[in-house]
Amino acid sequence: MAKQYWLMKSEPETYSYDDLEATGRTEWEGVRNYQARNFMQSMKIGDGVLFYHSNCKVPGVVAIAKVVKRAYPDFHAFDRKSPYYDAKSDPDNPRWFMVDVAPGRRLRRVVSLAELREYADGPLSELVLLRRGNRLSVIPVSAEEYRFIVALEKKKP
DNA sequence: GCCAACGTTGGC
DNA sequence: GCCAACGTTGGC
């Protein structure tokens, strides 16, 4: 199976790309949306990830990361004390899954959402992120879209 | 199975 | 802080 690509959102105040670099690896826990979960379940080791900062001053893609562990049960859902606790998920029949992600490299500059929108009628016309009202935190990206977005780092902002 | 109410996401 | 869009919940 060919390498796949994804965009994963994180609020930098909660967990930024700097945090990922500091720890070298993270569990992508707390995803509580079925569609996003399904995407994570189809991820494979080595898949490319666009690390996106949401809910911040300049939302956009800040770095490249990679999947380093395939989907496994999000055990935070079993922990009553966790903010991600979900009584409907139990260890015998887990409802939520997560993958592990490791850093790749920071882009030369933030490729902002506003800039991505400039290509909404062109190369990024199919980008799920740009669909109206999209709120998914894990989004598939085609190889072409991935390459195009990464290449934008070389453009003058 | 419908749908109103509610909570959350996330850009602005 | 506002609010539009969306998913989930629960009454009926």
CSV table of C-alpha atoms in Angstrom, one decimal, chain A residues 49-116:
chain,number,residue,atom,x,y,z
A,49,VAL,CA,1.2,14.2,8.5
A,50,LEU,CA,0.7,17.9,8.0
A,51,PHE,CA,0.7,19.3,11.5
A,52,TYR,CA,-1.9,22.0,11.7
A,53,HIS,CA,-2.3,24.6,14.4
A,54,SER,CA,-6.0,25.4,15.0
A,55,ASN,CA,-7.9,27.9,17.1
A,56,CYS,CA,-4.9,30.3,17.3
A,57,LYS,CA,-3.8,33.6,15.9
A,58,VAL,CA,-2.6,32.2,12.5
A,59,PRO,CA,-4.2,28.9,11.9
A,60,GLY,CA,-2.3,26.8,9.4
A,61,VAL,CA,0.2,24.0,8.6
A,62,VAL,CA,3.3,24.5,10.7
A,63,ALA,CA,5.3,21.2,10.2
A,64,ILE,CA,5.6,17.8,8.8
A,65,ALA,CA,5.2,14.8,11.1
A,66,LYS,CA,4.8,11.1,10.7
A,67,VAL,CA,2.8,8.1,11.9
A,68,VAL,CA,4.9,5.8,14.0
A,69,LYS,CA,2.3,3.5,15.5
A,70,ARG,CA,-0.8,2.1,14.0
A,71,ALA,CA,-4.2,2.6,15.6
A,72,TYR,CA,-4.8,1.1,19.0
A,73,PRO,CA,-7.4,1.6,21.7
A,74,ASP,CA,-7.4,5.1,23.3
A,75,PHE,CA,-7.2,3.9,26.9
A,76,HIS,CA,-7.8,7.4,28.2
A,77,ALA,CA,-11.5,6.7,27.4
A,78,PHE,CA,-11.4,4.1,30.2
A,79,ASP,CA,-10.0,6.4,32.8
A,80,ARG,CA,-12.7,8.1,34.8
A,81,LYS,CA,-10.3,10.9,35.8
A,82,SER,CA,-9.3,11.7,32.2
A,83,PRO,CA,-10.9,14.6,30.4
A,84,TYR,CA,-11.3,12.1,27.5
A,85,TYR,CA,-13.2,9.6,29.6
A,86,ASP,CA,-16.1,8.0,27.8
A,87,ALA,CA,-18.3,5.5,29.7
A,88,LYS,CA,-19.5,4.0,26.5
A,89,SER,CA,-16.0,2.8,25.6
A,90,ASP,CA,-14.7,-0.2,27.5
A,91,PRO,CA,-11.6,-2.3,27.2
A,92,ASP,CA,-13.4,-5.3,25.8
A,93,ASN,CA,-15.0,-3.2,23.1
A,94,PRO,CA,-13.1,0.0,22.7
A,95,ARG,CA,-14.9,2.8,20.8
A,96,TRP,CA,-12.0,5.2,20.4
A,97,PHE,CA,-8.6,4.7,18.9
A,98,MET,CA,-5.4,6.7,18.6
A,99,VAL,CA,-2.1,6.5,16.7
A,100,ASP,CA,1.3,7.6,17.7
A,101,VAL,CA,2.9,10.5,15.9
A,102,ALA,CA,6.6,11.7,15.8
A,103,PRO,CA,8.0,15.0,14.5
A,104,GLY,CA,9.4,15.4,11.1
A,105,ARG,CA,10.5,19.0,10.5
A,106,ARG,CA,9.1,22.4,10.8
A,107,LEU,CA,8.2,24.2,7.6
A,108,ARG,CA,10.2,27.3,6.8
A,109,ARG,CA,7.1,29.3,7.6
A,110,VAL,CA,3.5,28.8,8.6
A,111,VAL,CA,1.4,28.0,5.6
A,112,SER,CA,-1.7,29.6,6.8
A,113,LEU,CA,-5.3,28.6,6.2
A,114,ALA,CA,-5.9,31.9,4.5
A,115,GLU,CA,-3.2,31.1,2.0
A,116,LEU,CA,-4.5,27.6,1.4
